[in-house]
Tab-separated table of C-alpha atoms and ligand atoms in Angstrom:
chain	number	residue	atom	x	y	z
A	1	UNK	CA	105.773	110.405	100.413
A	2	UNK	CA	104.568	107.006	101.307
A	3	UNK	CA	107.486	106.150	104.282
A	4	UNK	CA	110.533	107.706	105.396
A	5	UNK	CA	112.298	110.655	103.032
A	6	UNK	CA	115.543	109.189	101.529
A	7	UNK	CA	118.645	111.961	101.683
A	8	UNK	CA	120.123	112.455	98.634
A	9	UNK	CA	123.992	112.263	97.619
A	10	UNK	CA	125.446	115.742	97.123
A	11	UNK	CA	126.026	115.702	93.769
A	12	UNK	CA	122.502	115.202	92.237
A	13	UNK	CA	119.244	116.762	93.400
A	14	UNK	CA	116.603	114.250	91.686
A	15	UNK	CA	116.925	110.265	91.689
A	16	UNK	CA	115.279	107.941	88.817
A	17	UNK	CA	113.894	105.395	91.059
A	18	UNK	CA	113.611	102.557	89.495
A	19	UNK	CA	113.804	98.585	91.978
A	20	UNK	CA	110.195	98.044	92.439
A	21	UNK	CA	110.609	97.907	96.409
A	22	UNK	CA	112.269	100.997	96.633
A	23	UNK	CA	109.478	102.712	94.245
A	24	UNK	CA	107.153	100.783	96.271
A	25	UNK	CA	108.389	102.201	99.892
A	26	UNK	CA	108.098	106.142	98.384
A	27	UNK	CA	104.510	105.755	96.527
A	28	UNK	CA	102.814	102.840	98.171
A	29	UNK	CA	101.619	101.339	94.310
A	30	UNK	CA	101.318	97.921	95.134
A	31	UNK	CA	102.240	97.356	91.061
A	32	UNK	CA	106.222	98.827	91.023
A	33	UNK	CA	107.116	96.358	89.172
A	34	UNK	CA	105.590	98.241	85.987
A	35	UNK	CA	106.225	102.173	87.156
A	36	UNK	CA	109.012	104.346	88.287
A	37	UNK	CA	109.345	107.225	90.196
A	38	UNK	CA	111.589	110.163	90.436
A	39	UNK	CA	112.374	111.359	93.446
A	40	UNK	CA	112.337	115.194	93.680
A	41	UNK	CA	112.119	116.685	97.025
A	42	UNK	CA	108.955	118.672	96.977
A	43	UNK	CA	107.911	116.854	93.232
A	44	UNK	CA	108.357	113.227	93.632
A	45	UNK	CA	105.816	111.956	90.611
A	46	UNK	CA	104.923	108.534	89.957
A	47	UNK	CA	104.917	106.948	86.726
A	48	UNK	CA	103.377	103.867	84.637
A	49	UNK	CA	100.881	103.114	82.131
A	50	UNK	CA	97.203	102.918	81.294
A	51	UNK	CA	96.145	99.951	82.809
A	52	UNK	CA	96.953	101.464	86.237
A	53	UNK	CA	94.718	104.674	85.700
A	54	UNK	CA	92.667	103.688	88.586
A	55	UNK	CA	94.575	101.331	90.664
A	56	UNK	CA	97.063	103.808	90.714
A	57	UNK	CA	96.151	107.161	91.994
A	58	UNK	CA	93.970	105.003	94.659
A	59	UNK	CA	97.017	103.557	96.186
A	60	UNK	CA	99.962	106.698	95.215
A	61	UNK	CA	100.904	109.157	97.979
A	62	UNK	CA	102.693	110.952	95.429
A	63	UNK	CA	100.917	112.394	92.281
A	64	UNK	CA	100.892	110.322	89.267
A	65	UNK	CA	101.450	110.504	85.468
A	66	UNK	CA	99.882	107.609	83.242
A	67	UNK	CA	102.417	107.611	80.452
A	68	UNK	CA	102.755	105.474	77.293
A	69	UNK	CA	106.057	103.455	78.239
A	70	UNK	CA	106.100	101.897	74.793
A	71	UNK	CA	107.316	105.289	73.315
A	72	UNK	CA	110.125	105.669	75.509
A	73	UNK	CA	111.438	108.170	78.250
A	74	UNK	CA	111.001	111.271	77.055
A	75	UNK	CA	108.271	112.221	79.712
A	76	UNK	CA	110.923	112.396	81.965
A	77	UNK	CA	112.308	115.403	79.842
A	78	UNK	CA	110.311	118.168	81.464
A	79	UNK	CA	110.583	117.204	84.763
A	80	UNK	CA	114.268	116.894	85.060
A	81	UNK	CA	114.681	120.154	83.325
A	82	UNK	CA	117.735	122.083	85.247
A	83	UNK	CA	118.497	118.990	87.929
A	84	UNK	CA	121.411	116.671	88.110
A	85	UNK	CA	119.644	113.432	88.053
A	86	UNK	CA	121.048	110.235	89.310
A	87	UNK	CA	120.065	106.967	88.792
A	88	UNK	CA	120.245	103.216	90.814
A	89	UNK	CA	123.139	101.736	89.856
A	90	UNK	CA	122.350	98.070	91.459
A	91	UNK	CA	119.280	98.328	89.900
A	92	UNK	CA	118.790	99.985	86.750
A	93	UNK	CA	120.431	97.529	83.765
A	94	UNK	CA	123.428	99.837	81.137
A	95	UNK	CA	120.752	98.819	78.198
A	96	UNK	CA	117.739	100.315	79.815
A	97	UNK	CA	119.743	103.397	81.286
A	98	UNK	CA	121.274	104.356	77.623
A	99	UNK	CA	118.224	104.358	76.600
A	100	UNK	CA	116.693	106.560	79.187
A	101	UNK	CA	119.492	109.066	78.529
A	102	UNK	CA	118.704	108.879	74.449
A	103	UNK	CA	115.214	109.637	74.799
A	104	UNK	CA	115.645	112.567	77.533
A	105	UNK	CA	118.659	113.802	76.797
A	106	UNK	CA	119.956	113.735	80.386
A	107	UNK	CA	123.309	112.349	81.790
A	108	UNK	CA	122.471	110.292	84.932
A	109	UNK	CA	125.008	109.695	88.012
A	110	UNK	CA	125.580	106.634	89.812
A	111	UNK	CA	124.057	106.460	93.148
A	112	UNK	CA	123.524	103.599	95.296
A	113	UNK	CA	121.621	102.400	98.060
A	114	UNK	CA	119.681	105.518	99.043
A	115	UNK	CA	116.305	104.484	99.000
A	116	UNK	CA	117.605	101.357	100.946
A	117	UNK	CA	118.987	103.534	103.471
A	118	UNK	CA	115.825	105.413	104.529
A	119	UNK	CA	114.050	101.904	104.599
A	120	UNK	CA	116.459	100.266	107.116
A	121	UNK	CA	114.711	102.046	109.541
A	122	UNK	CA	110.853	101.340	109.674
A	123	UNK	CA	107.739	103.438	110.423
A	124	UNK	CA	105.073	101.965	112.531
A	125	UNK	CA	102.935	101.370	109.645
A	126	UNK	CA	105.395	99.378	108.153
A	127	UNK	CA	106.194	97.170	111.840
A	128	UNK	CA	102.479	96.461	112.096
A	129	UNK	CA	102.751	94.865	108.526
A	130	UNK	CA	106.283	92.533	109.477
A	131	UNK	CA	105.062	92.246	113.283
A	132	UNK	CA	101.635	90.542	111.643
A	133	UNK	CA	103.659	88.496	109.023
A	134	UNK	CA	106.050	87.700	111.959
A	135	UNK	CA	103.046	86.575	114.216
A	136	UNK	CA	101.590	84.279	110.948
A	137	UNK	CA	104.611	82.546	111.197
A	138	UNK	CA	104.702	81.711	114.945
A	139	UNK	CA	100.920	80.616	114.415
A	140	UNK	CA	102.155	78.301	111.277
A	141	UNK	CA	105.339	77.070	112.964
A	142	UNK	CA	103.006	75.631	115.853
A	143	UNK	CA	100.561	74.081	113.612
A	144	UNK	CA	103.369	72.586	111.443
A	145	UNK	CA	104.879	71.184	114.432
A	146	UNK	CA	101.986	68.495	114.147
A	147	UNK	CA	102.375	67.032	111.175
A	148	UNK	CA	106.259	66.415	111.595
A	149	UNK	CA	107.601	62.783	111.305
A	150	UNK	CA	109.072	59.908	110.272
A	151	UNK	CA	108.076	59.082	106.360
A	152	UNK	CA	106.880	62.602	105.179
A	153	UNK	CA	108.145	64.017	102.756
A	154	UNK	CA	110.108	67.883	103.209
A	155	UNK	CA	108.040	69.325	100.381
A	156	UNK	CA	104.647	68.406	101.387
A	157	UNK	CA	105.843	69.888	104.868
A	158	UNK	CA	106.608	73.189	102.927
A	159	UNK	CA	103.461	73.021	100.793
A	160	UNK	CA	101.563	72.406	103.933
A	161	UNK	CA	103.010	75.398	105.579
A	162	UNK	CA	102.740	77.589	102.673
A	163	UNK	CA	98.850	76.554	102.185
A	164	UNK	CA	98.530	77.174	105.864
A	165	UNK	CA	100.323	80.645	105.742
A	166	UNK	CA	97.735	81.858	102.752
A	167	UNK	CA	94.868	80.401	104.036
A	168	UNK	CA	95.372	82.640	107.880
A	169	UNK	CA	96.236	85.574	105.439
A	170	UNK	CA	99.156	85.950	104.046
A	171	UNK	CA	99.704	87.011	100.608
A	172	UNK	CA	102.400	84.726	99.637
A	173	UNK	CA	104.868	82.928	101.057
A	174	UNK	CA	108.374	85.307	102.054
A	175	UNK	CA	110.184	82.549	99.552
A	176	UNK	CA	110.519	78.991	98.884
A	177	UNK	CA	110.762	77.709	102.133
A	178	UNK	CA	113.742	75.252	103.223
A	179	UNK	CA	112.950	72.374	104.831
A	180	UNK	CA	116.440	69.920	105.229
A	181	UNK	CA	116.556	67.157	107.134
A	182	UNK	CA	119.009	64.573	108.635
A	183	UNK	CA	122.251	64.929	105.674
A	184	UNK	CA	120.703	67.479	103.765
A	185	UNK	CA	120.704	69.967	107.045
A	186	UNK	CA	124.527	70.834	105.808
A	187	UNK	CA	122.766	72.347	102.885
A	188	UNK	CA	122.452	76.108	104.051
A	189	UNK	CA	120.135	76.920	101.398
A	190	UNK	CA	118.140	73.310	101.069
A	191	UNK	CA	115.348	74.243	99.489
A	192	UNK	CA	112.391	71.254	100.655
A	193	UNK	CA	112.943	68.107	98.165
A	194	UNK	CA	111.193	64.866	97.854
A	195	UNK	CA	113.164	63.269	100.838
A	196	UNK	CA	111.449	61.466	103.373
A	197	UNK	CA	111.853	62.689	106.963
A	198	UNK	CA	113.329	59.777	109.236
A	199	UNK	CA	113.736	59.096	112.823
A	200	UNK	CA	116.942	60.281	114.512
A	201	UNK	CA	117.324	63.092	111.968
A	202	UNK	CA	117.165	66.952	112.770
A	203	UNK	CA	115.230	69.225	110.470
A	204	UNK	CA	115.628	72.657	109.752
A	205	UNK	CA	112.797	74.581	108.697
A	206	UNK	CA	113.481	78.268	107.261
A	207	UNK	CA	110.017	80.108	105.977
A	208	UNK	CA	108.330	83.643	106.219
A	209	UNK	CA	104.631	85.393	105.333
A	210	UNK	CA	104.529	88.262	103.391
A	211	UNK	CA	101.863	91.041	104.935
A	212	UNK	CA	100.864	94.030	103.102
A	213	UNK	CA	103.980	93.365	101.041
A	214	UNK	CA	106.336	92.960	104.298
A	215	UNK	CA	108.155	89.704	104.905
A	216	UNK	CA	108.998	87.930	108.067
A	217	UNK	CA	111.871	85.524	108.381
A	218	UNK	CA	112.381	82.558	111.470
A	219	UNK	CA	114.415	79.492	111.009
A	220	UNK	CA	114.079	76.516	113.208
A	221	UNK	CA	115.837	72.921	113.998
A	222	UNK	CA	113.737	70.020	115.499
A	223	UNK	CA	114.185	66.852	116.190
A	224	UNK	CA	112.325	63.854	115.273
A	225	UNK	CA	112.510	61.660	117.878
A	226	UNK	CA	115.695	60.996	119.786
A	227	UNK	CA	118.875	62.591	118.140
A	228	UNK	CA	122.349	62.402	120.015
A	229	UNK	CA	125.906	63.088	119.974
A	230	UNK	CA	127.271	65.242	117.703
A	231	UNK	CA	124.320	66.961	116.398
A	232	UNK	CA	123.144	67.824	119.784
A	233	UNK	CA	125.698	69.302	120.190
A	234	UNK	CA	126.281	71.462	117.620
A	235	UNK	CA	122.428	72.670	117.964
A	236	UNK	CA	123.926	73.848	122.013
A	237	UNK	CA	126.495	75.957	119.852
A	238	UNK	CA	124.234	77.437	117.489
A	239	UNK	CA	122.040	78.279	120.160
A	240	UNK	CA	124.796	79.870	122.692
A	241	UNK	CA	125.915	81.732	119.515
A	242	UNK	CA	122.746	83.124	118.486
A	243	UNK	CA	122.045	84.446	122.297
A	244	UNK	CA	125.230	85.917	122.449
A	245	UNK	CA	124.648	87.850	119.817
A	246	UNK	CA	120.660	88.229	120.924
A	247	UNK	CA	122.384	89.733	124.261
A	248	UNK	CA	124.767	92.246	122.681
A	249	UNK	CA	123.101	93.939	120.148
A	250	UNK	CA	121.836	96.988	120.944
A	251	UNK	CA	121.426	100.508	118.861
A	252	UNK	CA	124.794	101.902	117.987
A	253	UNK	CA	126.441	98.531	118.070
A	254	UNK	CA	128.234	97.615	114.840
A	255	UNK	CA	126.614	95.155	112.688
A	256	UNK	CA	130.151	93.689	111.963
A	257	UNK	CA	130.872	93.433	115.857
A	258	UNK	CA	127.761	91.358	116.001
A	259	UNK	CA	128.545	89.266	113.379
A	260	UNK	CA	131.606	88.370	115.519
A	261	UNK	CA	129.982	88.014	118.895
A	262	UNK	CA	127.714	85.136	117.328
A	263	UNK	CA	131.257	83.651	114.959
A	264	UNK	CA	133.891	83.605	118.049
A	265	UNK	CA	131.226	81.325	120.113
A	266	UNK	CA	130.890	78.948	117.362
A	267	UNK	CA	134.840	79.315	116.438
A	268	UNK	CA	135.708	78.697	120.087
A	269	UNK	CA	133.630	75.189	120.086
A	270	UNK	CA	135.699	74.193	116.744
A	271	UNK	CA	133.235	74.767	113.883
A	272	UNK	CA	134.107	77.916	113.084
A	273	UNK	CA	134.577	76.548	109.541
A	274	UNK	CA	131.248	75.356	109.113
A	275	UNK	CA	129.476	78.780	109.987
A	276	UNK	CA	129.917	79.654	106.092
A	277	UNK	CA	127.512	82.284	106.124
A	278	UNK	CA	127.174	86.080	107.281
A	279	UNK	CA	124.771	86.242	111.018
A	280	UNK	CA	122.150	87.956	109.362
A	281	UNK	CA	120.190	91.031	107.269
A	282	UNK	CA	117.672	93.505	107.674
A	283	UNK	CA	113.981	92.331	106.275
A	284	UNK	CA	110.985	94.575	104.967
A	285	UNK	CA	109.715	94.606	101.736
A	286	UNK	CA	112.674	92.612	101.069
A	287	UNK	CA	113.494	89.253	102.076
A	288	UNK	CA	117.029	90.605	102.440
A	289	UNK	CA	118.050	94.076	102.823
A	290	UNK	CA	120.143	96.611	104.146
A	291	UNK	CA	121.542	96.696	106.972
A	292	UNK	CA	123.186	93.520	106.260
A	293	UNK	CA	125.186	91.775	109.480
A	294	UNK	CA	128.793	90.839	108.344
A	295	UNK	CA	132.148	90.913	108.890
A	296	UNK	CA	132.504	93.625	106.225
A	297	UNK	CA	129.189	95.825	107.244
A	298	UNK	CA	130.141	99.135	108.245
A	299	UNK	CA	126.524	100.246	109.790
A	300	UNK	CA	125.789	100.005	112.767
A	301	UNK	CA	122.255	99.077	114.668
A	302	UNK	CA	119.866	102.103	114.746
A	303	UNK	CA	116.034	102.143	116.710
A	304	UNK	CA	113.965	100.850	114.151
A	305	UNK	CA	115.719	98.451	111.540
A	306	UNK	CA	114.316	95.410	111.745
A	307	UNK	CA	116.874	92.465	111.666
A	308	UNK	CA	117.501	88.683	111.581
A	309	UNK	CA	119.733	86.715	113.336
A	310	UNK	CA	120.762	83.075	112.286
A	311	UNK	CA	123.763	81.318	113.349
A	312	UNK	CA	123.975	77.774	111.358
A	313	UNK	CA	126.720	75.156	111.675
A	314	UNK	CA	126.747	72.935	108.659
A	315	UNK	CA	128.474	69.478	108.452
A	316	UNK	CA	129.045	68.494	105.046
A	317	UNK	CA	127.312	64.924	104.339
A	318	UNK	CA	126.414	64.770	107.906
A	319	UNK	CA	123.868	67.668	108.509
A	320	UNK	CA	123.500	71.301	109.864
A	321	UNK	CA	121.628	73.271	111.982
A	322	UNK	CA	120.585	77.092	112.128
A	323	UNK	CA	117.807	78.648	114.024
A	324	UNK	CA	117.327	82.574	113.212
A	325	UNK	CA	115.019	85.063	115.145
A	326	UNK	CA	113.800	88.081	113.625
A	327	UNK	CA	113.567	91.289	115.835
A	328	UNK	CA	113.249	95.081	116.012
A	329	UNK	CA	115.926	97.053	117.693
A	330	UNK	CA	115.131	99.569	120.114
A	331	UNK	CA	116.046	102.264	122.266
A	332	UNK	CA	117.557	99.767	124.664
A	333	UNK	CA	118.192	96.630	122.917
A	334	UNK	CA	115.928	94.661	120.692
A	335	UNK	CA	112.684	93.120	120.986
A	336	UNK	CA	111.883	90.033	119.252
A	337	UNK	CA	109.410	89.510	116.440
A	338	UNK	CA	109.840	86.169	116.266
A	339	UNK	CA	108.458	84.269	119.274
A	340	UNK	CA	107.716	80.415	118.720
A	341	UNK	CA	110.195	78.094	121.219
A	342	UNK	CA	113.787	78.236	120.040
A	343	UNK	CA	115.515	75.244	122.883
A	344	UNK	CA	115.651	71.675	122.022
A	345	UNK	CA	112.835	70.324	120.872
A	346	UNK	CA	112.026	66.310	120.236
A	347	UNK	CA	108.903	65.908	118.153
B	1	ZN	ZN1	115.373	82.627	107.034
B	2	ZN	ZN1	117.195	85.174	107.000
């Protein structure tokens, strides 16, 4: 096993792995996308086709059968021979599973979430891999910082960070990065257009690397030049929310609670409306994954996960703001992963 054993529900005693993370996380194959893996405490085998035969036992910390995928499932016959196997229910599609259970004449349960469970909580090897993505990210953040103002464009501000990102070593960028200014800032999820930048307008700028297949995640407002009034002040709120929340969490804490340390700041200054989002999600080889910080979450923080916070305040036609850290939780409290200058900041 690659990472961290998952447990398995009661009621089966093998699990068809198939979301390329989570077969990712218990093999290590950098290629999930075209294998799966059943999970078999003791027997966990990996499986996918011929034109992994050497990439894959290189990379597998679980044994590995090349297979001929085009012929269906029934490989999978022998080894779940007396188990109750379950399956991924987010994951695997009703087409795909019906077949599965044709060609190995198997009924599958439901599970959910098991694989995603063992990864909220990270090894070491897997925090040196979002710590360096995380540290990328400060590095690019500063350099970035540079080239912001009046007249340039928000996507050759994202291209410019991505190119910079890639050419320091990352692999790719964590996702298309959002980069809204002035108006557009009320966009939570503004992915960088062709809009110019202008003076007096804030600018939020959310963007990750991904290292050895780990993301990191950091959001930040600036300013270009001098912005007043309102804006200012919703930034103050945003930012007393998000240390509130930065200052009470702490392992055993529950992610919910969290969710409404950060929610009654920003409620108590009168935008509670305009916070229209949850406070944040656990990252790894996901850009978002379990544990996942909202008023509905029932988990609570554990040494280990690896979490985002991000307060926002969005104005519609007017603009937003949201600055998120990303940071470890520990024994005593958390630790931040995220480290570039989070106050005001006029460029
Ligand atoms: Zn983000
Ligand atoms: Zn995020």
């Amino acid at each position: 096993m690659k990472h961290r054993e998952p447990q398995l529900p009661e009621n089966v005693d093998a699990l068809l792995v198939t979301r390329p993370e989570n077969v990712r996380y218990l093999s290590g194959f950098t290629s999930p996308e075209d294998a799966i893996l059943l999970f078999v405490p003791g027997r966990t085998r990996l499986f996918t086709d011929a034109r992994y035969e050497t990439q894959a036992p290189a990379e597998s910390a679980v044994p590995v059968e090349i297979v001929n995928t085009r012929s269906g499932y029934g490989f999978l016959s022998e080894h779940l021979a007396g188990l109750r196997a379950g399956y991924e229910a987010d994951h695997l599609p009703c087409a795909r599973l019906r077949r599965i259970e044709k060609d190995t004449g198997v009924t599958f349960a439901p599970t959910s979430g098991v694989v995603e469970r063992a990864r909220t909580v990270k090894t070491p090897a897997e925090l040196e891999h979002v710590t360096a993505a995380a540290r990328l990210a400060d590095e690019g953040f500063e350099h970035l910082l540079g080239l912001i103002e009046p007249g340039v464009r928000e996507v050759d501000l994202a291209l410019e960070l991505e190119f910079w990102l890639r050419r320091h070593g990352a692999e790719k960028a964590a996702f298309d990065f959002i980069v809204a200014s002035g108006p557009r800032g009320a966009l939570p999820h503004g992915v960088a257009s062709e809009k110019r930048i202008q003076a007096g307008e804030l600018v939020t700028i959310d963007f990750g690397a991904v290292v050895g297949g780990y993301h990191s995640d950091m959001t930040r407002t600036v300013a270009v030049g001098v912005v007043s009034g309102e804006m200012r002040r919703i930034f103050q709120t945003v930012l007393d929310a998000l240390e509130a929340a930065l200052a009470a969490a702490a392992p055993g804490v529950l992610a919910s609670e969290l969710d409404a340390v950060a929610r009654r700041v920003i409620e108590k200054a009168g935008y509670g409306r305009y916070f229209v989002h949850s406070l944040g999600h656990g990252v790894g080889l996901e850009i978002h994954e379990a544990p996942f910080l909202n008023s509905r979450s029932e988990e609570r923080l554990e040494p280990g996960m690896v979490i985002t916070l991000e307060p926002g305040i969005y104005l519609p036609d007017r603009g937003g703001v949201r600055i998120e850290e990303l940071a470890l939780v520990t024994d005593s409290g958390l630790e931040l992963l995220s480290h570039s200058p989070r106050g005001w900041l006029e460029v």
